[in-house]
Short mmCIF file of C-alpha atoms in Angstrom, two decimals:
data_model
loop_
_atom_site.label_atom_id
_atom_site.label_comp_id
_atom_site.label_asym_id
_atom_site.label_seq_id
_atom_site.Cartn_x
_atom_site.Cartn_y
_atom_site.Cartn_z
CA MET A 1312 -0.76 -1.26 6.62
CA LYS A 1313 0.33 -2.35 3.16
CA ILE A 1314 3.60 -4.18 2.50
CA SER A 1315 5.12 -1.09 0.88
CA GLY A 1316 4.30 0.81 4.07
CA CYS A 1317 6.08 -1.87 6.06
CA VAL A 1318 9.20 -1.53 3.92
CA GLU A 1319 9.37 2.15 4.74
CA GLU A 1320 8.70 1.58 8.45
CA ILE A 1321 11.36 -1.07 8.80
CA ILE A 1322 14.05 0.62 6.74
CA ASN A 1323 13.56 4.05 8.26
CA ASN A 1324 13.10 3.05 11.87
CA LYS A 1325 15.12 -0.14 12.17
CA ASN A 1326 15.30 -0.97 15.87
CA SER A 1327 13.22 1.94 17.18
CA LEU A 1328 9.98 0.67 15.63
CA SER A 1329 8.64 -1.00 18.76
CA ASN A 1330 9.46 2.10 20.80
CA ILE A 1331 7.48 4.29 18.41
CA LEU A 1332 4.52 1.89 18.63
CA ALA A 1333 4.79 1.73 22.42
CA GLU A 1334 4.89 5.52 22.76
CA GLU A 1335 1.84 5.85 20.55
CA ALA A 1336 -0.01 3.24 22.64
CA ILE A 1337 0.88 4.99 25.90
CA THR A 1338 -0.19 8.40 24.52
CA GLN A 1339 -3.54 6.91 23.53
CA ILE A 1340 -3.92 5.31 26.99
CA LYS A 1341 -3.06 8.59 28.77
CA LYS A 1342 -5.57 10.51 26.65
CA GLY A 1343 -8.19 7.98 27.64
CA ARG A 1344 -8.91 6.90 24.07
CA VAL A 1345 -8.02 3.29 24.82
CA ASN A 1346 -7.74 1.28 28.02
CA LYS A 1347 -4.72 -0.57 29.28
CA PRO A 1348 -5.50 -4.13 28.22
CA ASN A 1349 -5.48 -7.05 30.64
CA VAL A 1350 -2.94 -9.62 29.55
CA VAL A 1351 -2.84 -13.27 30.55
CA TRP A 1352 0.50 -14.96 29.82
CA ILE A 1353 0.31 -18.76 29.88
CA GLU A 1354 3.46 -20.87 29.80
CA GLY A 1355 2.92 -24.25 28.22
CA THR A 1356 5.47 -26.85 27.17
CA GLY A 1357 8.53 -24.72 26.70
CA CYS A 1358 11.65 -23.42 28.38
CA SER A 1359 10.44 -19.96 29.59
CA GLY A 1360 12.96 -18.52 27.14
CA ASN A 1361 10.44 -16.00 25.83
CA THR A 1362 9.81 -14.67 29.33
CA ILE A 1363 13.56 -14.29 29.82
CA SER A 1364 13.79 -12.61 26.41
CA LEU A 1365 10.99 -10.19 27.36
CA LEU A 1366 12.86 -9.25 30.54
CA ASN A 1367 15.79 -8.29 28.30
CA ALA A 1368 13.72 -5.65 26.51
CA ASN A 1369 15.28 -2.23 26.64
CA TYR A 1370 13.57 0.02 24.17
CA PRO A 1371 11.08 0.25 25.93
CA ASP A 1372 11.99 -1.96 28.86
CA VAL A 1373 9.75 -4.43 30.65
CA ILE A 1374 9.08 -2.18 33.69
CA TYR A 1375 7.83 0.54 31.36
CA LEU A 1376 5.68 -2.06 29.60
CA LEU A 1377 4.15 -3.33 32.86
CA ASN A 1378 3.62 0.11 34.40
CA ASN A 1379 2.29 2.01 31.42
CA MET A 1380 1.06 -0.26 28.68
CA ILE A 1381 -0.56 -3.44 29.97
CA ASN A 1382 -2.03 -5.01 33.09
CA LEU A 1383 -0.21 -8.32 33.26
CA LYS A 1384 -2.78 -10.16 35.35
CA PHE A 1385 -1.42 -13.67 35.13
CA SER A 1386 2.03 -15.00 34.29
CA ASN A 1387 3.39 -18.28 35.64
CA SER A 1388 6.87 -16.84 36.08
CA LEU A 1389 6.46 -13.11 36.69
CA MET A 1390 3.44 -12.71 39.02
CA THR A 1391 3.93 -12.38 42.76
CA CYS A 1392 0.90 -14.47 43.77
CA ASP A 1393 1.18 -18.22 43.70
CA GLY A 1394 -0.92 -21.32 44.26
CA GLU A 1395 -4.70 -21.19 44.23
CA LYS A 1396 -4.76 -17.41 44.65
CA ALA A 1397 -2.88 -16.97 41.39
CA TYR A 1398 -5.30 -19.25 39.57
CA GLU A 1399 -8.26 -17.33 41.03
CA ILE A 1400 -6.84 -14.14 39.50
CA PHE A 1401 -6.74 -15.95 36.16
CA LEU A 1402 -10.38 -17.01 36.53
CA GLU A 1403 -11.40 -13.44 37.43
CA THR A 1404 -9.46 -11.93 34.52
CA ILE A 1405 -11.04 -14.09 31.84
CA LYS A 1406 -14.46 -12.73 32.78
CA GLU A 1407 -13.38 -9.36 31.35
CA GLU A 1408 -11.77 -8.38 28.03
CA PHE A 1409 -8.18 -9.58 27.81
CA ILE A 1410 -5.34 -10.51 25.47
CA LEU A 1411 -4.05 -14.06 25.79
CA VAL A 1412 -0.34 -14.67 25.30
CA VAL A 1413 0.70 -18.29 24.94
CA GLU A 1414 4.32 -19.28 25.42
CA GLY A 1415 5.42 -22.83 24.63
CA ALA A 1416 3.54 -25.54 22.79
CA ILE A 1417 0.55 -27.25 24.39
CA SER A 1418 1.00 -30.86 25.44
CA THR A 1419 -2.06 -32.97 24.60
CA ARG A 1420 -0.88 -36.41 25.77
CA GLU A 1421 -2.96 -37.93 28.58
CA ASN A 1422 -5.39 -35.05 28.11
CA GLY A 1423 -2.64 -32.52 28.79
CA LEU A 1424 -1.37 -34.09 32.01
CA PHE A 1425 2.22 -33.82 30.79
CA ASN A 1426 2.05 -30.09 31.53
CA VAL A 1427 0.24 -29.20 34.76
CA ILE A 1428 0.47 -25.47 35.51
CA ALA A 1429 -1.77 -25.11 38.59
CA SER A 1430 -3.57 -27.00 41.31
CA TYR A 1431 -7.02 -25.71 42.25
CA LYS A 1432 -9.35 -27.22 44.85
CA GLY A 1433 -7.51 -30.52 44.66
CA LYS A 1434 -7.68 -30.69 40.89
CA LYS A 1435 -4.71 -30.58 38.59
CA ILE A 1436 -5.12 -27.81 36.00
CA THR A 1437 -3.32 -28.48 32.72
CA ALA A 1438 -2.00 -25.92 30.25
CA LEU A 1439 -4.31 -27.50 27.66
CA GLU A 1440 -7.37 -26.77 29.81
CA VAL A 1441 -6.28 -23.23 30.65
CA VAL A 1442 -5.57 -22.35 27.01
CA LYS A 1443 -8.89 -23.82 25.92
CA ILE A 1444 -11.02 -21.97 28.50
CA SER A 1445 -9.27 -18.65 27.92
CA GLY A 1446 -8.42 -18.95 24.20
CA TYR A 1447 -11.96 -18.69 22.87
CA LYS A 1448 -12.85 -15.72 25.10
CA ALA A 1449 -9.70 -13.67 24.45
CA LYS A 1450 -9.85 -10.56 22.26
CA HIS A 1451 -6.56 -11.56 20.65
CA VAL A 1452 -4.40 -14.64 21.06
CA ILE A 1453 -0.68 -14.07 20.62
CA ALA A 1454 1.54 -17.15 20.31
CA VAL A 1455 4.98 -16.07 21.49
CA GLY A 1456 7.96 -18.15 20.38
CA THR A 1457 8.28 -20.91 17.82
CA CYS A 1458 6.84 -23.59 20.15
CA ALA A 1459 3.55 -21.75 20.65
CA SER A 1460 3.42 -20.64 17.01
CA PHE A 1461 4.26 -23.85 15.20
CA GLY A 1462 5.21 -26.50 17.79
CA GLY A 1463 8.95 -25.85 17.58
CA VAL A 1464 11.34 -27.78 19.78
CA SER A 1465 8.51 -29.15 21.94
CA LYS A 1466 6.87 -30.73 18.88
CA ALA A 1467 10.16 -32.03 17.42
CA ASN A 1468 10.27 -35.66 16.42
CA PRO A 1469 9.37 -37.99 18.18
CA ASN A 1470 7.21 -35.50 20.14
CA PRO A 1471 6.74 -37.60 23.30
CA SER A 1472 4.40 -35.06 24.90
CA GLU A 1473 2.23 -34.87 21.74
CA SER A 1474 2.61 -31.10 21.75
CA LYS A 1475 0.66 -28.86 19.41
CA SER A 1476 0.74 -25.19 18.51
CA ALA A 1477 -1.77 -22.69 19.93
CA LYS A 1478 -3.57 -22.48 16.58
CA GLU A 1479 -3.89 -26.27 16.34
CA ILE A 1480 -5.45 -26.34 19.81
CA LEU A 1481 -7.78 -23.38 19.43
CA GLY A 1482 -8.60 -23.43 15.72
CA ARG A 1483 -9.09 -19.66 15.76
CA ASP A 1484 -7.03 -16.76 14.43
CA VAL A 1485 -3.77 -16.58 16.34
CA ILE A 1486 -1.05 -13.96 15.95
CA ASN A 1487 2.15 -15.96 15.66
CA LEU A 1488 5.40 -14.40 16.86
CA PRO A 1489 7.90 -17.17 16.16
CA GLY A 1490 11.55 -17.05 17.18
CA CYS A 1491 13.58 -19.11 19.58
CA PRO A 1492 13.27 -17.04 21.65
CA CYS A 1493 10.95 -14.32 20.38
CA HIS A 1494 12.61 -10.89 20.25
CA PRO A 1495 11.27 -8.61 23.03
CA ASP A 1496 10.66 -5.84 20.48
CA TRP A 1497 8.36 -8.11 18.48
CA ILE A 1498 6.29 -8.88 21.59
CA ILE A 1499 6.07 -5.30 22.84
CA GLY A 1500 5.62 -3.88 19.33
CA THR A 1501 2.74 -6.27 18.59
CA LEU A 1502 1.06 -5.58 21.94
CA ALA A 1503 1.41 -1.84 21.37
CA TYR A 1504 -0.02 -2.12 17.86
CA LEU A 1505 -3.00 -4.13 19.13
CA ILE A 1506 -3.71 -1.51 21.83
CA THR A 1507 -4.05 1.27 19.28
CA ASN A 1508 -5.56 -0.77 16.42
CA ASP A 1509 -8.23 -3.41 16.05
CA GLY A 1510 -5.92 -5.88 14.42
CA ILE A 1511 -2.55 -6.27 12.79
CA GLU A 1512 -1.84 -7.33 9.21
CA LEU A 1513 -0.61 -10.90 9.10
CA ASP A 1514 0.97 -13.10 6.45
CA ASP A 1515 -0.38 -16.53 5.50
CA GLU A 1516 1.34 -18.12 8.49
CA GLY A 1517 -0.23 -15.65 10.93
CA ARG A 1518 2.90 -13.53 11.48
CA PRO A 1519 2.76 -9.71 11.62
CA LEU A 1520 4.18 -8.26 8.40
CA LEU A 1521 5.58 -5.43 10.47
CA PHE A 1522 8.28 -7.68 11.92
CA TYR A 1523 8.22 -10.74 9.66
CA GLY A 1524 7.77 -9.12 6.26
CA PHE A 1525 11.22 -9.97 4.88
CA THR A 1526 13.66 -12.83 4.88
CA ILE A 1527 16.95 -12.50 6.73
CA HIS A 1528 18.63 -12.93 3.32
CA ASP A 1529 16.92 -9.74 2.04
CA PHE A 1530 18.77 -7.50 4.49
CA CYS A 1531 21.80 -9.66 5.27
CA PRO A 1532 25.01 -7.60 5.45
CA ARG A 1533 26.74 -10.49 3.66
CA ARG A 1534 24.29 -10.44 0.76
CA THR A 1535 26.87 -9.02 -1.67
CA TYR A 1536 29.04 -12.08 -1.01
CA PHE A 1537 26.10 -14.29 -2.00
CA ASN A 1538 25.48 -12.25 -5.15
CA ASN A 1539 29.14 -12.58 -6.10
CA ARG A 1540 29.19 -16.28 -5.17
CA ILE A 1541 31.81 -15.87 -2.46
CA PHE A 1542 31.01 -18.54 0.10
CA ALA A 1543 32.55 -19.42 3.46
CA GLN A 1544 34.13 -22.87 3.50
CA ASN A 1545 34.13 -23.05 7.29
CA VAL A 1546 32.35 -21.38 10.17
CA GLY A 1547 34.23 -18.27 11.20
CA GLU A 1548 35.00 -16.97 7.71
CA PRO A 1549 33.52 -13.54 7.02
CA TYR A 1550 31.68 -14.54 3.78
CA CYS A 1551 28.21 -15.78 2.85
CA MET A 1552 27.39 -18.92 4.85
CA PHE A 1553 24.68 -20.23 2.51
CA ARG A 1554 26.80 -23.23 1.47
CA LEU A 1555 27.27 -24.09 5.17
CA GLY A 1556 23.51 -24.43 5.57
CA CYS A 1557 22.44 -20.88 6.45
CA ARG A 1558 18.63 -20.68 6.64
CA GLY A 1559 18.49 -16.91 6.12
CA PRO A 1560 16.84 -17.24 2.68
CA VAL A 1561 13.86 -19.16 4.10
CA THR A 1562 13.51 -17.43 7.48
CA ARG A 1563 11.37 -14.33 7.83
CA THR A 1564 12.50 -11.97 10.59
CA ASP A 1565 14.17 -8.57 10.84
CA CYS A 1566 17.22 -9.85 12.79
CA PRO A 1567 19.80 -8.17 10.47
CA THR A 1568 18.48 -4.69 11.27
CA ARG A 1569 17.08 -5.23 14.79
CA ARG A 1570 19.80 -7.51 16.21
CA TRP A 1571 19.74 -9.11 19.65
CA ASN A 1572 20.75 -8.42 23.25
CA SER A 1573 19.88 -4.73 23.05
CA GLY A 1574 21.02 -4.56 19.43
CA VAL A 1575 24.56 -5.70 20.17
CA ASN A 1576 24.90 -8.54 17.69
CA TRP A 1577 23.12 -11.37 15.91
CA PRO A 1578 24.12 -14.89 14.76
CA ILE A 1579 25.49 -14.01 11.33
CA GLY A 1580 27.29 -11.01 12.82
CA ASP A 1581 28.97 -13.51 15.12
CA ASN A 1582 30.02 -15.78 12.23
CA THR A 1583 27.48 -18.57 12.71
CA PRO A 1584 24.83 -19.41 10.12
CA CYS A 1585 21.16 -18.65 10.74
CA ILE A 1586 19.52 -21.89 11.97
CA GLY A 1587 16.01 -20.75 11.02
CA CYS A 1588 14.67 -20.62 14.59
CA ALA A 1589 11.67 -18.54 13.50
CA ASN A 1590 10.76 -20.94 10.71
CA ALA A 1591 7.60 -23.03 10.92
CA TYR A 1592 9.68 -26.19 10.34
CA PHE A 1593 12.21 -25.51 13.11
CA PRO A 1594 14.00 -27.58 14.38
CA ASP A 1595 13.48 -30.82 12.40
CA GLY A 1596 13.18 -29.19 8.99
CA MET A 1597 16.09 -26.82 9.58
CA GLU A 1598 18.62 -29.54 10.40
CA PRO A 1599 21.51 -29.98 9.85
CA PHE A 1600 22.25 -26.56 11.35
CA ILE A 1601 25.79 -26.51 9.97
CA ARG A 1602 26.91 -28.57 6.98
CA THR A 1603 30.62 -28.84 6.27
CA MET B 899 31.49 -26.88 -32.10
CA GLU B 900 34.21 -25.79 -34.57
CA ASP B 901 32.04 -22.88 -35.62
CA ILE B 902 31.71 -21.75 -32.02
CA CYS B 903 35.51 -21.89 -31.54
CA LYS B 904 36.06 -19.79 -34.66
CA LEU B 905 33.42 -17.27 -33.52
CA LYS B 906 35.09 -17.09 -30.10
CA GLU B 907 38.45 -16.26 -31.74
CA ASP B 908 36.80 -13.62 -33.95
CA LEU B 909 35.08 -12.02 -30.96
CA GLU B 910 38.33 -11.91 -29.00
CA ARG B 911 40.08 -10.27 -31.93
CA ILE B 912 37.34 -7.64 -32.26
CA LEU B 913 37.50 -6.96 -28.51
CA GLU B 914 41.26 -6.38 -28.72
CA ARG B 915 40.72 -4.04 -31.64
CA ILE B 916 38.10 -2.04 -29.72
CA LYS B 917 40.50 -1.67 -26.78
CA GLU B 918 43.23 -0.35 -29.12
CA LEU B 919 40.82 2.09 -30.74
CA TYR B 920 39.70 3.41 -27.34
CA SER B 921 43.35 4.15 -26.47
CA MET B 922 43.92 5.84 -29.80
CA GLU B 923 40.79 7.93 -29.40
CA PHE B 924 41.90 8.97 -25.93
CA LEU B 925 45.47 9.84 -26.93
CA THR B 926 44.81 11.78 -30.12
CA LEU B 927 44.50 15.56 -29.78
CA CYS B 928 42.96 16.21 -33.18
CA PRO B 929 39.14 16.53 -33.02
CA LEU B 930 38.81 15.01 -36.49
CA GLY B 931 41.00 12.09 -35.40
CA LYS B 932 38.80 11.54 -32.34
CA GLU B 933 35.74 11.43 -34.56
CA HIS B 934 37.44 8.98 -36.91
CA TYR B 935 38.35 6.58 -34.09
CA LYS B 936 34.85 6.81 -32.62
CA ASN B 937 33.41 5.77 -35.98
CA MET B 938 35.85 2.86 -36.14
CA ILE B 939 34.81 1.76 -32.63
CA ILE B 940 31.15 1.80 -33.69
CA ASP B 941 32.04 -0.30 -36.77
CA SER B 942 33.82 -2.83 -34.55
CA ILE B 943 30.84 -3.01 -32.18
CA ASP B 944 28.62 -3.70 -35.21
CA GLN B 945 30.92 -6.54 -36.25
CA ALA B 946 30.83 -7.96 -32.70
CA TYR B 947 27.02 -7.74 -32.72
CA LEU B 948 26.81 -9.84 -35.88
CA LYS B 949 29.21 -12.42 -34.47
CA LEU B 950 27.20 -12.63 -31.23
CA GLU B 951 23.99 -13.14 -33.18
CA GLU B 952 25.65 -15.95 -35.13
CA THR B 953 26.86 -17.56 -31.87
CA LEU B 954 23.39 -17.42 -30.35
CA ASN B 955 21.84 -19.02 -33.43
CA ILE B 956 24.26 -21.95 -33.25
CA LEU B 957 23.62 -22.37 -29.51
CA ARG B 958 19.84 -22.32 -30.07
CA GLN B 959 20.08 -24.96 -32.79
CA ASN B 960 22.04 -27.27 -30.50
CA GLU B 961 19.90 -26.69 -27.42
CA GLY B 962 17.68 -29.74 -27.84
CA LYS B 963 20.50 -31.98 -29.02
CA ARG B 964 22.66 -31.65 -25.89
CA GLU B 965 23.55 -35.05 -24.47
CA LEU B 966 22.52 -35.39 -20.84
CA LYS B 967 25.20 -36.67 -18.52
CA GLU B 968 24.33 -39.97 -16.91
CA PHE B 969 24.72 -40.33 -13.16
CA THR B 970 24.76 -43.54 -11.16
CA LEU B 971 23.46 -43.23 -7.58
CA GLU B 972 27.07 -43.56 -6.35
CA GLU B 973 28.18 -40.67 -8.59
CA LEU B 974 25.19 -38.61 -7.52
CA ALA B 975 26.13 -39.11 -3.86
CA ASN B 976 29.30 -37.06 -4.51
CA PHE B 977 27.23 -33.99 -5.28
CA ASP B 978 25.86 -33.45 -1.79
CA GLY B 979 26.71 -29.75 -1.45
CA ARG B 980 29.38 -30.33 1.19
CA ASN B 981 32.91 -28.90 1.13
CA GLY B 982 32.13 -26.57 -1.76
CA LYS B 983 30.79 -29.37 -4.03
CA PRO B 984 27.63 -28.69 -6.06
CA ALA B 985 24.32 -30.00 -4.73
CA TYR B 986 22.39 -32.24 -7.14
CA VAL B 987 19.17 -34.17 -6.59
CA ALA B 988 17.33 -36.65 -8.78
CA VAL B 989 13.55 -36.52 -9.24
CA ASN B 990 11.78 -38.98 -11.56
CA GLY B 991 15.08 -39.93 -13.23
CA THR B 992 16.24 -36.36 -13.98
CA VAL B 993 19.16 -34.83 -12.10
CA TYR B 994 18.75 -31.17 -11.08
CA ASP B 995 21.22 -28.60 -9.76
CA VAL B 996 19.98 -27.10 -6.48
CA THR B 997 23.30 -25.61 -5.32
CA LEU B 998 22.11 -22.00 -5.19
CA ILE B 999 18.39 -22.54 -4.64
CA ALA B 1000 17.33 -20.44 -1.62
CA SER B 1001 15.69 -23.28 0.28
CA TRP B 1002 18.66 -25.63 -0.28
CA GLY B 1003 21.25 -23.97 1.99
CA GLY B 1004 24.26 -26.27 2.43
CA GLY B 1005 22.62 -28.91 0.22
CA SER B 1006 19.84 -29.59 2.68
CA HIS B 1007 16.16 -28.78 2.32
CA PHE B 1008 13.73 -29.17 5.23
CA GLY B 1009 15.47 -32.34 6.38
CA VAL B 1010 16.12 -33.72 2.85
CA LEU B 1011 19.79 -33.97 1.84
CA ALA B 1012 21.24 -33.47 -1.65
CA GLY B 1013 23.15 -36.18 -3.52
CA LYS B 1014 20.19 -38.58 -3.54
CA ASP B 1015 17.16 -39.67 -5.49
CA VAL B 1016 14.45 -37.66 -3.72
CA THR B 1017 11.49 -38.63 -5.90
CA GLU B 1018 9.52 -40.02 -2.98
CA GLU B 1019 10.05 -36.94 -0.79
CA TYR B 1020 9.27 -34.62 -3.73
CA ASN B 1021 5.98 -36.36 -4.50
CA LYS B 1022 5.02 -36.32 -0.82
CA CYS B 1023 5.51 -32.57 -0.39
CA HIS B 1024 5.08 -31.00 -3.85
CA GLU B 1025 2.63 -33.37 -5.54
CA ASN B 1026 0.52 -30.69 -7.21
CA GLU B 1027 3.18 -28.01 -7.58
CA ASN B 1028 5.55 -27.44 -10.44
CA LYS B 1029 8.80 -26.68 -8.68
CA LEU B 1030 11.03 -28.54 -11.12
CA SER B 1031 10.70 -26.23 -14.12
CA LYS B 1032 12.70 -23.56 -12.28
CA LEU B 1033 15.64 -25.89 -11.70
CA GLU B 1034 18.59 -26.40 -14.02
CA VAL B 1035 18.79 -29.91 -15.47
CA VAL B 1036 22.31 -31.35 -15.29
CA GLY B 1037 21.75 -34.95 -16.30
CA LYS B 1038 19.75 -38.09 -15.90
CA LEU B 1039 19.89 -41.03 -13.58
CA LYS B 1040 21.42 -44.18 -15.09
CA GLY B 1041 18.77 -46.76 -15.87
CA SER B 1042 15.96 -44.23 -16.14
CA ASN B 1043 13.81 -44.24 -19.27
CA LEU B 1044 14.42 -40.59 -20.20
#
């Protein structure tokens, strides 16, 4: 899909885009043209915020996703199995074709021992090991959230756990879905697109153009205030917050049109500047979040 | 400078005249009168065009001669982009205005704050890029050899 195509998709469909993609994927699955993909969701050094965000999906919701679109074989937080049995399912799954989803950065200190995610036959299994053994075999690797995509909060200075992004660990093509947390529509939309297509068009930082093709500034409802140089002096004023340190001009997401919490609101709509949570330099490079 | 002031007065006078003529053209009921005022408006616009051309010529001649304001580091520190103040940074002795540059929201840029000499940071991150030509020069740093 070309960029001009993306413009049309985003402007015309706004927050229903992921639903359209999901419906298309499910139709293809029902017709037997494609199979429901196995998905392995690994949580590394993070806060599980992306899992929580996924559970907040509503268009389509997460039950619909799990029942109709994907076989979520392994997820630290969501699967019912635990202990060695859960890890055995992971080992079985990676023998077949699967999509790997990485949430959180990967701690590399002490050979990954700062982030142990399983215990198998008396051995501690680290997130680093799990990502390495599954990452090279996976059909696609999706890094969900800023930590997995670029290191994010986990990699912030002084980075005591020596965390790295999924791409730094694997050195292969990774689809980055940054955001702190990642919007559920971006996750479901990307999964749906990958079910019906061989790949997805990415920008130079590995982000799908479908969701990350524009800066927040491009579609900001307060853009006319910026153009007319009417700036807020303090947080809470209904004008452009660029002079307060808004990172909208350097952050690529579709937050202004998609919005959060089922499309209810988003940071600028709630009178706080964008802090650039989907930016590759978040959080160190985006500070100070508010400058008055 | 005196020339510019005289040109400014002339332009203001012509603008007033055009406004009057527009009113006259609107109020008159005679078609010939309307045509007459329209012609007068066009004449006035021609006059304004010549004055504008003259103004631009003078500005172009003085472009290279403009004296750059000198900033000490203490003075520069005032322009940090906070509380509605402009955001200036110094690179290699030249002071640039970054107030409305997209990546300088609130006078901060990927952890670098405005109101300082940021030569070191600039060379570290943009060594082989020419980012400075797009910025407006507002002065030079005191003591620099520019």
